[in-house]
PDB file of C-alpha atoms in Angstrom:
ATOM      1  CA  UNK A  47    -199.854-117.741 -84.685  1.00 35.00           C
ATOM      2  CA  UNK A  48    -201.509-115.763 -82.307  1.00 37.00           C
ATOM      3  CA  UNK A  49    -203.721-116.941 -78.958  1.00 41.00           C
ATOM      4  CA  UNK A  50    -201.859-119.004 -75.907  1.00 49.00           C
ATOM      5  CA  UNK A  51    -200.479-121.496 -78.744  1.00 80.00           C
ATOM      6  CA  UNK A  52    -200.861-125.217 -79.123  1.00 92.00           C
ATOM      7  CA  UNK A  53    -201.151-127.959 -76.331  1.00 95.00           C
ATOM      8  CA  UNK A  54    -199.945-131.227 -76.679  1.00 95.00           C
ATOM      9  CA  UNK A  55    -201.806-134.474 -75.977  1.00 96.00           C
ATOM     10  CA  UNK A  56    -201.425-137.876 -75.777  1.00 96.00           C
ATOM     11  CA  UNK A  57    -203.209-140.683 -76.752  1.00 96.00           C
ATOM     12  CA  UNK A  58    -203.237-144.319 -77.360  1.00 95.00           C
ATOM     13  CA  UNK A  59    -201.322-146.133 -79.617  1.00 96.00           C
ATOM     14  CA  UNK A  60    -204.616-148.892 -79.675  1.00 96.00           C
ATOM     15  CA  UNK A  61    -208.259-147.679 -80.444  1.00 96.00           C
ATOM     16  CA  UNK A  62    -211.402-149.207 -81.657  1.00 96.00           C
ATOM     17  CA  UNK A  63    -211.912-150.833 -85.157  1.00 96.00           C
ATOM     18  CA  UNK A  64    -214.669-148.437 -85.794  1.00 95.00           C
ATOM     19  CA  UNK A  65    -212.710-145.105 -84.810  1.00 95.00           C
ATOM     20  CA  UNK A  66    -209.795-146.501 -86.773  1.00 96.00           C
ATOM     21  CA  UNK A  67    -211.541-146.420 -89.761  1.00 96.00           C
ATOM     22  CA  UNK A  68    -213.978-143.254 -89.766  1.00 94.00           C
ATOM     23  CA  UNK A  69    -211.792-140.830 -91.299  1.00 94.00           C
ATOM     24  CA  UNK A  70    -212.709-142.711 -95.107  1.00 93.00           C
ATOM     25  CA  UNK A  71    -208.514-143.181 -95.750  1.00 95.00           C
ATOM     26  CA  UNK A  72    -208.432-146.272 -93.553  1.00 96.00           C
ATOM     27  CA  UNK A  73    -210.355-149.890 -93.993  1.00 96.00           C
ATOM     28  CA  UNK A  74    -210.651-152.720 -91.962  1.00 96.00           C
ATOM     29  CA  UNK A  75    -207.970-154.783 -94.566  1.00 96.00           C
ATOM     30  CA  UNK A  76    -205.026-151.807 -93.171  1.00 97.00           C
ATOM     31  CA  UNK A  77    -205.516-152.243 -89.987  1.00 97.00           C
ATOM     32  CA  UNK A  78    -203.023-154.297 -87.440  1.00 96.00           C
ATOM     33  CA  UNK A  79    -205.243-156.054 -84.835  1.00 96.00           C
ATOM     34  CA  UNK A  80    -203.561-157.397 -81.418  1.00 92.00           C
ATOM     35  CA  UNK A  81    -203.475-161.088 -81.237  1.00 92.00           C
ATOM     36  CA  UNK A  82    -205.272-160.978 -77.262  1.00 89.00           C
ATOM     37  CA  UNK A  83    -206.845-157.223 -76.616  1.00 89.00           C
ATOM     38  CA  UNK A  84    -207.844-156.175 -73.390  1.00 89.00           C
ATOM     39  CA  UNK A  85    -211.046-155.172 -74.721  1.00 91.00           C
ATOM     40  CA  UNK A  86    -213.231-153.955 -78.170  1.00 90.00           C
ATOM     41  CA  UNK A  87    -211.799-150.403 -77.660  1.00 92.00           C
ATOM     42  CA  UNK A  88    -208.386-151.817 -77.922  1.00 93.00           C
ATOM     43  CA  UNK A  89    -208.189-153.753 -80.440  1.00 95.00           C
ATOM     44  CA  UNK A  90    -206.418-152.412 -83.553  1.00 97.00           C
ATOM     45  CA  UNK A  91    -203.312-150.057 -83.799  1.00 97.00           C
ATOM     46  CA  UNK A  92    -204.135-146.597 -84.553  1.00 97.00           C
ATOM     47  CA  UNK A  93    -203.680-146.132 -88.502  1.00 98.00           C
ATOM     48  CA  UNK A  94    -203.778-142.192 -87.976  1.00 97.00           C
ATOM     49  CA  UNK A  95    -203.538-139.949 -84.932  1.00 98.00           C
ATOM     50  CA  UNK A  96    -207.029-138.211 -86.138  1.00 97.00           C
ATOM     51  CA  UNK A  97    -209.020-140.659 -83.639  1.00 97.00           C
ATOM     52  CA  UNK A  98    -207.503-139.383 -80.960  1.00 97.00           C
ATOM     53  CA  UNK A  99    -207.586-135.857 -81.868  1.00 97.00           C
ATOM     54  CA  UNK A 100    -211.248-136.238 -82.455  1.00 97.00           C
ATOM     55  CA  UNK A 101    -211.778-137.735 -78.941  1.00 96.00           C
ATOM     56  CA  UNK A 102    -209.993-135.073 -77.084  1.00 97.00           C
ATOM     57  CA  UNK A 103    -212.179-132.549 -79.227  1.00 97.00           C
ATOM     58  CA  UNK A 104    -215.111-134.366 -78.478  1.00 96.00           C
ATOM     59  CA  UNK A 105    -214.440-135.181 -74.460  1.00 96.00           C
ATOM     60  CA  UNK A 106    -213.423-130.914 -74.276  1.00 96.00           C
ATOM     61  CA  UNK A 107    -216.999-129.623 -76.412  1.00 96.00           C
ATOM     62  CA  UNK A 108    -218.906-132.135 -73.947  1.00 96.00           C
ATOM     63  CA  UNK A 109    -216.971-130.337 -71.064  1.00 95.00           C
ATOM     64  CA  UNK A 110    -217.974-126.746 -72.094  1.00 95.00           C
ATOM     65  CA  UNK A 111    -214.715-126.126 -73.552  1.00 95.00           C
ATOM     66  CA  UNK A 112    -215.548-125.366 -77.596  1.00 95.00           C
ATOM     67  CA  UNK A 113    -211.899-123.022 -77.868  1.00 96.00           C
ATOM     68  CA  UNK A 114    -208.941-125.899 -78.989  1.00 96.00           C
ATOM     69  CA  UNK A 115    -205.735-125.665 -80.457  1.00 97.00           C
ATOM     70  CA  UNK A 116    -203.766-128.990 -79.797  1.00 97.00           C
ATOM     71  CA  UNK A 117    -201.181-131.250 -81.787  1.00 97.00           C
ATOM     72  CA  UNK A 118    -199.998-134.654 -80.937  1.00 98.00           C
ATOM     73  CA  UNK A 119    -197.019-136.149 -82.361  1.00 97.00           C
ATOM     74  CA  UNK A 120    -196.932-140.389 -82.316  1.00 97.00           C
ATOM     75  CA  UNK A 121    -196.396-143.818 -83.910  1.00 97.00           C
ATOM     76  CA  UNK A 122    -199.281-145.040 -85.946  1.00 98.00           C
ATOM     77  CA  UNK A 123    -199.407-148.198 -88.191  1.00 98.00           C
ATOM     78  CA  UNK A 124    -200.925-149.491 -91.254  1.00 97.00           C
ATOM     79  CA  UNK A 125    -201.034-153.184 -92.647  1.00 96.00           C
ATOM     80  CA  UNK A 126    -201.192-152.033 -96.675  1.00 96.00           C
ATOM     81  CA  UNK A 127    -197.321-150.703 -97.060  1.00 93.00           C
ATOM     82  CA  UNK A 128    -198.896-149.619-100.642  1.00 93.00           C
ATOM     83  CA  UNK A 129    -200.887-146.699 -98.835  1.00 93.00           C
ATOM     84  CA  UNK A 130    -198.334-146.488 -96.224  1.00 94.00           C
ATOM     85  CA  UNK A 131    -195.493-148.006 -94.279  1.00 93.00           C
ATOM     86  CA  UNK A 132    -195.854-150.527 -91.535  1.00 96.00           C
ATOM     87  CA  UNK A 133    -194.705-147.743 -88.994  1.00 96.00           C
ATOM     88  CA  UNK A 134    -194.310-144.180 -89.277  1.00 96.00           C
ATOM     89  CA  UNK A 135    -194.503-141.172 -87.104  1.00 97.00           C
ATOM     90  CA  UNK A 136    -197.204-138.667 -88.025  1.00 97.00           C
ATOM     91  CA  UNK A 137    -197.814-134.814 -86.732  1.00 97.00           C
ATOM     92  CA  UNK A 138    -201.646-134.230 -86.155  1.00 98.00           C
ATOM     93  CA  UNK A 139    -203.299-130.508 -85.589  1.00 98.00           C
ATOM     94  CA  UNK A 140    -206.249-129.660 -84.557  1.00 98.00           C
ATOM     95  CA  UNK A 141    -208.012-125.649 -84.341  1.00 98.00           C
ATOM     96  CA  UNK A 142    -211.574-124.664 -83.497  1.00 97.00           C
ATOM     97  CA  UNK A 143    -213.687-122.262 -81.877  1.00 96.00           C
ATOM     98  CA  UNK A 144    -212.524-118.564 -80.486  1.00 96.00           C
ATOM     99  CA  UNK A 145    -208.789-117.003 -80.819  1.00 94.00           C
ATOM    100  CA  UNK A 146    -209.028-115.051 -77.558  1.00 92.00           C
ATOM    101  CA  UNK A 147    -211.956-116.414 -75.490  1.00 89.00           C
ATOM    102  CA  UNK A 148    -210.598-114.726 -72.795  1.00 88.00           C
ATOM    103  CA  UNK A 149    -210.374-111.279 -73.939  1.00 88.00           C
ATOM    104  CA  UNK A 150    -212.887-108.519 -74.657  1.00 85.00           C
ATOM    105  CA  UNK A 151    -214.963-106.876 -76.944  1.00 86.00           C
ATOM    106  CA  UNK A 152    -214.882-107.834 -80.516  1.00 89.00           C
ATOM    107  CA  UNK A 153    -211.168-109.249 -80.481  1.00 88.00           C
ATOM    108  CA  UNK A 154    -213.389-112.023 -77.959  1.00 89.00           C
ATOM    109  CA  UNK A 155    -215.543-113.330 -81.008  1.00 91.00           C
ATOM    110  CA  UNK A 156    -212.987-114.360 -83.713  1.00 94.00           C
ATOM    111  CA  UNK A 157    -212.556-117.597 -84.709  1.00 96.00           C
ATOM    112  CA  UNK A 158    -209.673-119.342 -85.774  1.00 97.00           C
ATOM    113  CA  UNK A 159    -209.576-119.921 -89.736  1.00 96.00           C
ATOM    114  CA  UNK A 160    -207.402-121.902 -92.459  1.00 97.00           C
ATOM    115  CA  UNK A 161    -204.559-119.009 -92.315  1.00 96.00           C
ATOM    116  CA  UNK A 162    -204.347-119.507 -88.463  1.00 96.00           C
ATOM    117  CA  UNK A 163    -203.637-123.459 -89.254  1.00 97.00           C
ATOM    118  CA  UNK A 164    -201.259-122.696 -92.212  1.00 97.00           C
ATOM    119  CA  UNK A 165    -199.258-119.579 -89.680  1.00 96.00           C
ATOM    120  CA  UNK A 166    -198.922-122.935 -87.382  1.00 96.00           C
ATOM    121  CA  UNK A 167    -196.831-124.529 -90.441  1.00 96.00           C
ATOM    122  CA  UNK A 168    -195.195-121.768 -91.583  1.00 96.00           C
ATOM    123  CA  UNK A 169    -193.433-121.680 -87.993  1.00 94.00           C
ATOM    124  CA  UNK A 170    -192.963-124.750 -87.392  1.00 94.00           C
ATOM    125  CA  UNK A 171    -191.160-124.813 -91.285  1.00 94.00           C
ATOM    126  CA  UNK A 172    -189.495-121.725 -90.232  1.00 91.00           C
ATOM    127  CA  UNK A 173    -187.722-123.455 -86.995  1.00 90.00           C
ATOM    128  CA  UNK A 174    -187.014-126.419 -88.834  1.00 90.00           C
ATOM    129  CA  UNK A 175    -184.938-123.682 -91.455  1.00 90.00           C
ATOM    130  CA  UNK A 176    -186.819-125.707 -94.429  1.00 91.00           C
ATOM    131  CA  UNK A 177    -186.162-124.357 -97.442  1.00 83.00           C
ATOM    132  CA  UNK A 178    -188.214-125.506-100.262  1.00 90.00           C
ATOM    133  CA  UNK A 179    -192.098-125.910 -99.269  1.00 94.00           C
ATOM    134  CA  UNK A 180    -195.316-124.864-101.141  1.00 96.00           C
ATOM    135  CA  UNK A 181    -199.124-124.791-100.079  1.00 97.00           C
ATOM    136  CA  UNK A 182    -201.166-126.048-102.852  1.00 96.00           C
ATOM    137  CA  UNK A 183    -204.824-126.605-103.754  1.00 93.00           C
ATOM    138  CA  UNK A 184    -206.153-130.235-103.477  1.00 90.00           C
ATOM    139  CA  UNK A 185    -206.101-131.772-106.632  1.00 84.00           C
ATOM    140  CA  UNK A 186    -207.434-135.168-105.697  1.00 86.00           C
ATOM    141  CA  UNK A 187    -210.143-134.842-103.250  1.00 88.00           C
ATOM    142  CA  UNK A 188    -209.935-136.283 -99.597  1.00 94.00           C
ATOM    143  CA  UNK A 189    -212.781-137.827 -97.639  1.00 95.00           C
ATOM    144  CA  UNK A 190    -211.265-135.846 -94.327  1.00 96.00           C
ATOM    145  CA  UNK A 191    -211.540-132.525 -95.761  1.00 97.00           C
ATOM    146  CA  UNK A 192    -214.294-130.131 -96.730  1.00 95.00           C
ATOM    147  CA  UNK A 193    -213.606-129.827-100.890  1.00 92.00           C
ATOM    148  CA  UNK A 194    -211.944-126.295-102.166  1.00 91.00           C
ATOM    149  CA  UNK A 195    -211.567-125.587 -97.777  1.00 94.00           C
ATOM    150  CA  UNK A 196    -208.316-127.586 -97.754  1.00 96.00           C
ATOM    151  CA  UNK A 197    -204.680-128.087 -99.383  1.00 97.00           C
ATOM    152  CA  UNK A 198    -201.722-130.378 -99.522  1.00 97.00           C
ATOM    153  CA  UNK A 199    -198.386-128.884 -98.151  1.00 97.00           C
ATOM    154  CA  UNK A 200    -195.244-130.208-100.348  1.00 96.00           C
ATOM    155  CA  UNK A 201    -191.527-130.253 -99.416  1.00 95.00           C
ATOM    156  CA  UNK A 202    -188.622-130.358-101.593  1.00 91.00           C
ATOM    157  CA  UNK A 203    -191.735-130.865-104.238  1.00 91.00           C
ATOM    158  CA  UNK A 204    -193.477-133.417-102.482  1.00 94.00           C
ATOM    159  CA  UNK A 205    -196.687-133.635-100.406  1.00 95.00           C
ATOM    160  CA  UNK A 206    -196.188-134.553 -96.503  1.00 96.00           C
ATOM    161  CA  UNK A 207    -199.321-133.426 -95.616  1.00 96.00           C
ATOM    162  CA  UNK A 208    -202.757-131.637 -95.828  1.00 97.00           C
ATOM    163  CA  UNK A 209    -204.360-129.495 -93.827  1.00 98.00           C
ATOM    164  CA  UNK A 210    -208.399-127.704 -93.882  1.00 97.00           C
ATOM    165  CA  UNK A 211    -211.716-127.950 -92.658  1.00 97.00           C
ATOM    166  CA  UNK A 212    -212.762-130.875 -91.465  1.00 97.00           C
ATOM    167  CA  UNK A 213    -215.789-132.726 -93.110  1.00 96.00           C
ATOM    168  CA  UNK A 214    -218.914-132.234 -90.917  1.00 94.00           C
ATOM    169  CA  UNK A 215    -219.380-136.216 -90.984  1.00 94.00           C
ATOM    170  CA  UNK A 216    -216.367-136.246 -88.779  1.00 94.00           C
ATOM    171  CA  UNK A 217    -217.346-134.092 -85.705  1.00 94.00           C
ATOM    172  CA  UNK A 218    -220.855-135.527 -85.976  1.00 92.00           C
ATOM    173  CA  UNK A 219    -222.923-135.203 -82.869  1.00 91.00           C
ATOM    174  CA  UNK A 220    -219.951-133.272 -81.235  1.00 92.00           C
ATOM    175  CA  UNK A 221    -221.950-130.608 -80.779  1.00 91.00           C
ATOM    176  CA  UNK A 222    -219.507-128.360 -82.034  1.00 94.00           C
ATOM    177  CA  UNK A 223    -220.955-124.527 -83.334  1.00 94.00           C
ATOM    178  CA  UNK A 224    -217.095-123.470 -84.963  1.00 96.00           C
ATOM    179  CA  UNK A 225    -215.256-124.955 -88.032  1.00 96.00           C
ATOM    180  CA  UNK A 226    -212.949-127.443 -87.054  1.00 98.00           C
ATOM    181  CA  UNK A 227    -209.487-127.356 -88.920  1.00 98.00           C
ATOM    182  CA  UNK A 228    -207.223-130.114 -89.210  1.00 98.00           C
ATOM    183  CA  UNK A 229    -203.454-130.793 -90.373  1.00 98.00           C
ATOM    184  CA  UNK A 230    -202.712-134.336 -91.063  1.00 98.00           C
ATOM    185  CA  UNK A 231    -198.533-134.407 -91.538  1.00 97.00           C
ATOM    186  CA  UNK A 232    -196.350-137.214 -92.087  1.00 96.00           C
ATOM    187  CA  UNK A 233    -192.953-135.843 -89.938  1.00 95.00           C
ATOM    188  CA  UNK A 234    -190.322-138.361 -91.794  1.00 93.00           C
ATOM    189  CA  UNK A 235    -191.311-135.560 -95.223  1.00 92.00           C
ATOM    190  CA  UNK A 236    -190.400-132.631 -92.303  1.00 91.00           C
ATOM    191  CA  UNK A 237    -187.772-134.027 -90.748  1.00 90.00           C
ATOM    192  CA  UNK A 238    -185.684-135.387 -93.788  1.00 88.00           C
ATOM    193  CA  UNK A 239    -186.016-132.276 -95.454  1.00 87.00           C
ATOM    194  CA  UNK A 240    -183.518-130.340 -96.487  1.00 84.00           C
ATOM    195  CA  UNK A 241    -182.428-126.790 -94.335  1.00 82.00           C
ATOM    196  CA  UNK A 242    -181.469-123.793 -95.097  1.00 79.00           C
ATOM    197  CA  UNK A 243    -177.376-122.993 -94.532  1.00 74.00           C
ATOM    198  CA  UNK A 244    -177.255-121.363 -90.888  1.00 71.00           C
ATOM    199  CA  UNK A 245    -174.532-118.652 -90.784  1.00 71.00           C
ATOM    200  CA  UNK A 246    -173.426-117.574 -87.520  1.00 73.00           C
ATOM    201  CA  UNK A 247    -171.172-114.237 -87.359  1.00 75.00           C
ATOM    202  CA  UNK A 248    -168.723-113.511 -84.401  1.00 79.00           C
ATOM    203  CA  UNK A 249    -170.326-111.466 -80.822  1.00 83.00           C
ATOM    204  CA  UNK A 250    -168.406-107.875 -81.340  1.00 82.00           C
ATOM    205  CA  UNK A 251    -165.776-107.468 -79.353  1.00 82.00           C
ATOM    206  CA  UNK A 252    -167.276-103.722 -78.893  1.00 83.00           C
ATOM    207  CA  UNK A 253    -170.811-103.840 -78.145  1.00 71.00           C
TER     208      UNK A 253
END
């Protein structure tokens, strides 16, 4: 992709009940609560790493600072094993607001889009040599995603993640004037996929 690239943050592994479960996937039954939290806004294991990405979107808008690309890789958990298992590591991306705030003239004023989160894939596929992935329309739709603005990204023919625009109800009273664009991936799909065969040749002996 183009621009500085992504930044990395880190959040929580515990979060409130209510952030845990704004995203529509989640409900109260899936999440693991701790037995003595240190507080309300600690009381349930993050079930996705979306509330966090959402508060680091939301803390940075409130700070003047609209133009994001970040990712966070972490543990989250989830009681119902039938939507997912108890513990699994997850990939989160988040894009919004201007490419190149920091350059000039018209190249200043564009925004990152859906191809600038699927470029992000593609390289990260790319490094990880994966051979066999597709980008596909949403068949089903999800409560995350603004419907036809999103897809699901399959591996070795099946779906590890999604990625779009975020629903408006989700960056509600953000303040936020730009699209946001989110990829929700579940790494065990990435990382248990197979690779491509890496050839390596011999350095000439006459360069």
């Amino acid at each position: 992709m183009t621009g500085a690239g992504l930044y990395e943050v880190v959040n929580n592994s515990m979060i409130d009940e209510k952030s845990a479960i704004a995203d529509g996937i989640f409900t109260a039954d899936d999440l693991i609560r701790m037995n003595n939290p240190i507080s309300s806004d600690l009381a349930v294991m993050r079930p996705s790493l979306l509330p966090g990405i959402l508060s680091v979107i939301r803390y940075n808008v409130a700070h003047k600072n609209p133009d994001l690309a970040i990712f966070e890789i972490g543990r989250v958990f989830c009681k119902n094993q039938e939507k997912f298992p108890e513990e699994r590591d997850e990939l989160a991306i988040a894009i919004t607001g201007r490419i190149h705030p920091e350059r000039y003239s018209a190249e200043r004023a564009v925004l990152y889009d859906f191809y600038d989160l699927k470029g992000v894939l593609e390289s990260v596929l790319e490094a990880r040599r994966i051979e066999k992935y597709t980008f596909e329309p949403m068949k089903d739709q999800d409560p995350r995603f603004v419907k036809g603005n999103c897809a699901e990204l399959k591996v070795d023919g099946k779906r590890i993640g999604i990625l779009g625009a975020a629903k408006p109800a989700l960056t509600k009273g953000m303040r936020l004037n730009t699209p946001l664009y989110l990829a929700i991936i579940q790494l065990p799909g990435l990382l248990n996929a197979k690779e491509k065969s890496q050839y390596y040749m011999p350095v000439s002996q006459y360069p």
